[in-house]
């Protein structure tokens, strides 16, 4: 199964480093980020888990729950977390899902459903497709999918930037332009007529073209 933006995030029950969870119950009414890893004790992923640990207060401030996924057992995750703290200077402060039967990876379209067996004996190269970031909304629907190769570490500042845009555009009828950051001007959504826009933005807007209507970020 291939997931797309707007799809319902597949629910699952799994063991994690913080106990067994039902994913939808764990998420509750929060936004969520699930980011996946092909194997424990891999170098790029080690840096990524450390980066997320350092940025955890920023995710918390936005009301976003973060959870990692790796195909290895939870016990291995615990030993890996010790390495992450030692090498990255940050203690893993969010749950890591164990996926030894590969059920979560298959449900989320990260590994083919036809893959036999479990995680034992599989290499990072076998699991190289398990390198996604999903942002999930409070409605349990997928809002963003990013896919990274094993050789490129993820940019979590960019993921925070996208979350800012997603949260803004979920509550206001606007879109954000290229390279937008919190506090910068935004674009009135194309679904808003000029008559509606005059009500929403009585001070008017900049209009370099009729289809580009620029206003300050709503507060």
C-alpha positions as semicolon CSV with decimal commas, in nm:
position;residue;x (nm);y (nm);z (nm)
1;X;0,000;0,000;0,000
2;X;0,129;0,344;-0,094
3;X;0,018;0,627;0,133
4;X;-0,066;0,972;0,003
5;X;-0,133;1,310;0,156
6;X;-0,489;1,311;0,289
7;X;-0,497;0,939;0,364
8;X;-0,592;0,817;0,710
9;X;-0,274;0,730;0,899
10;X;-0,273;0,351;0,951
11;X;-0,332;0,260;1,313
12;X;-0,121;-0,003;1,485
13;X;-0,035;-0,146;1,824
14;X;0,334;-0,188;1,898
15;X;0,595;-0,202;2,170
16;X;0,805;0,111;2,210
17;X;1,083;0,229;2,438
18;X;0,808;0,395;2,646
19;X;0,573;0,096;2,660
20;X;0,309;-0,053;2,435
21;X;0,093;0,194;2,243
22;X;-0,209;0,213;2,019
23;X;-0,092;0,476;1,772
24;X;-0,419;0,663;1,728
25;X;-0,481;0,667;2,104
26;X;-0,123;0,780;2,167
27;X;-0,164;1,063;1,917
28;X;-0,494;1,177;2,067
29;X;-0,589;1,525;1,946
30;X;-0,228;1,627;1,878
31;X;-0,029;1,674;1,563
32;X;0,232;1,404;1,516
33;X;0,558;1,326;1,339
34;X;0,655;0,966;1,266
35;X;1,004;0,924;1,120
36;X;1,140;0,586;1,019
37;X;1,483;0,421;1,016
38;X;1,612;0,115;0,829
39;X;1,829;-0,019;1,111
40;X;1,959;0,060;1,460
41;X;2,325;0,157;1,502
42;X;2,346;0,327;1,162
43;X;2,547;0,651;1,142
44;X;2,313;0,896;0,968
45;X;2,012;0,786;1,172
46;X;2,214;0,824;1,492
47;X;2,266;1,192;1,411
48;X;1,898;1,234;1,322
49;X;1,768;1,091;1,647
50;X;2,003;1,321;1,835
51;X;1,883;1,621;1,634
52;X;1,519;1,546;1,713
53;X;1,600;1,506;2,082
54;X;1,758;1,851;2,084
55;X;1,459;2,000;1,899
56;X;1,196;1,827;2,116
57;X;1,105;2,153;2,298
58;X;1,023;2,309;1,960
59;X;0,792;2,021;1,870
60;X;0,633;2,042;2,217
61;X;0,574;2,416;2,174
62;X;0,376;2,343;1,858
63;X;0,172;2,066;2,020
64;X;0,342;1,798;1,809
65;X;0,416;1,448;1,937
66;X;0,727;1,283;1,789
67;X;0,782;0,909;1,751
68;X;1,057;0,711;1,578
69;X;1,029;0,377;1,402
70;X;1,302;0,120;1,340
71;X;1,262;-0,243;1,242
72;X;1,484;-0,368;1,525
73;X;1,373;-0,483;1,873
74;X;1,300;-0,235;2,152
75;X;1,591;-0,374;2,355
76;X;1,826;-0,275;2,071
77;X;1,666;0,071;2,066
78;X;1,760;0,112;2,431
79;X;2,125;0,030;2,365
80;X;2,123;0,254;2,058
81;X;1,979;0,540;2,267
82;X;2,283;0,519;2,492
83;X;2,511;0,557;2,188
84;X;2,303;0,852;2,066
85;X;2,334;1,032;2,399
86;X;2,709;0,967;2,408
87;X;2,785;1,076;2,051
88;X;2,520;1,345;1,992
89;X;2,502;1,499;2,338
90;X;2,126;1,457;2,362
91;X;1,917;1,196;2,539
92;X;1,638;1,041;2,332
93;X;1,324;1,190;2,488
94;X;1,049;1,041;2,271
95;X;0,937;0,682;2,201
96;X;1,099;0,451;1,945
97;X;0,880;0,181;1,795
98;X;1,007;-0,174;1,766
99;X;0,893;-0,338;1,442
100;X;1,050;-0,683;1,447
101;X;0,769;-0,841;1,244
102;X;0,783;-0,549;0,995
103;X;0,406;-0,504;1,032
104;X;0,420;-0,128;1,088
105;X;0,667;-0,074;0,804
106;X;0,442;-0,270;0,569
107;X;0,123;-0,095;0,683
108;X;0,283;0,244;0,617
109;X;0,410;0,141;0,273
110;X;0,777;0,146;0,370
111;X;0,840;-0,219;0,283
112;X;0,656;-0,437;0,031
113;X;0,379;-0,647;0,181
114;X;0,535;-0,953;0,017
115;X;0,854;-0,933;0,225
116;X;0,888;-1,255;0,425
117;X;1,011;-1,299;0,780
118;X;1,101;-1,040;1,038
119;X;1,380;-0,795;1,107
120;X;1,639;-1,055;1,212
121;X;1,914;-1,090;0,955
122;X;1,800;-0,795;0,746
123;X;2,053;-0,523;0,669
124;X;2,013;-0,147;0,639
125;X;2,040;-0,190;0,262
126;X;1,749;-0,439;0,272
127;X;1,543;-0,177;0,455
128;X;1,664;0,134;0,275
129;X;1,307;0,237;0,189
130;X;1,232;0,279;0,561
131;X;1,347;0,644;0,549
132;X;1,029;0,852;0,556
133;X;0,894;1,142;0,757
134;X;0,518;1,164;0,804
135;X;0,336;1,460;0,957
136;X;-0,007;1,361;1,085
137;X;-0,284;1,603;1,179
138;X;-0,521;1,584;1,477
139;X;-0,775;1,430;1,236
140;X;-0,532;1,135;1,197
141;X;-0,479;1,217;0,830
142;X;-0,138;1,247;0,666
143;X;-0,042;1,606;0,591
144;X;0,316;1,560;0,465
145;X;0,538;1,279;0,338
146;X;0,912;1,324;0,289
147;X;1,134;1,041;0,160
148;X;1,509;1,051;0,215
149;X;1,792;0,830;0,088
150;X;2,016;0,662;0,346
151;X;2,309;0,888;0,265
152;X;2,129;1,218;0,332
153;X;2,045;1,327;0,686
154;X;1,704;1,485;0,735
155;X;1,659;1,858;0,794
156;X;1,433;1,885;1,098
157;X;1,437;2,265;1,093
158;X;1,260;2,232;0,757
159;X;1,010;1,990;0,909
160;X;0,934;2,243;1,183
161;X;0,892;2,512;0,915
162;X;0,643;2,294;0,728
163;X;0,452;2,222;1,050
164;X;0,423;2,598;1,109
165;X;0,274;2,631;0,760
166;X;0,041;2,335;0,804
167;X;-0,089;2,461;1,136
168;X;-0,139;2,813;1,002
169;X;-0,318;2,704;0,686
170;X;-0,537;2,461;0,884
171;X;-0,691;2,754;1,070
172;X;-0,671;3,039;0,814
173;X;-0,764;3,046;0,446
174;X;-0,413;3,121;0,327
175;X;-0,114;2,948;0,168
176;X;0,255;3,007;0,235
177;X;0,502;3,099;-0,042
178;X;0,841;2,947;-0,116
179;X;1,087;2,960;0,174
180;X;0,822;3,113;0,403
181;X;0,902;3,142;0,772
182;X;0,687;3,222;1,073
183;X;0,584;3,588;1,072
184;X;0,633;3,652;0,701
185;X;0,364;3,749;0,447
186;X;0,130;3,483;0,314
187;X;-0,095;3,435;0,011
188;X;-0,474;3,442;0,021
189;X;-0,598;3,095;-0,079
190;X;-0,729;3,061;-0,433
191;X;-1,060;2,931;-0,296
192;X;-1,131;3,273;-0,141
193;X;-1,315;3,512;-0,371
194;X;-1,224;3,879;-0,380
195;X;-1,555;3,961;-0,208
196;X;-1,469;3,721;0,076
197;X;-1,114;3,852;0,087
198;X;-1,237;4,209;0,138
199;X;-1,425;4,089;0,445
200;X;-1,131;3,889;0,578
201;X;-0,872;4,154;0,493
202;X;-1,046;4,495;0,499
203;X;-0,708;4,670;0,476
204;X;-0,658;4,511;0,134
205;X;-0,370;4,316;-0,014
206;X;-0,079;4,344;-0,254
207;X;-0,160;4,196;-0,595
208;X;0,135;4,165;-0,836
209;X;-0,094;3,943;-1,046
210;X;-0,469;3,878;-1,004
211;X;-0,393;3,526;-0,882
212;X;-0,130;3,634;-0,626
213;X;-0,287;3,821;-0,333
214;X;-0,036;3,887;-0,055
215;X;-0,129;3,978;0,303
216;X;0,047;3,981;0,641
217;X;0,039;3,651;0,828
218;X;-0,288;3,621;1,025
219;X;-0,249;3,611;1,402
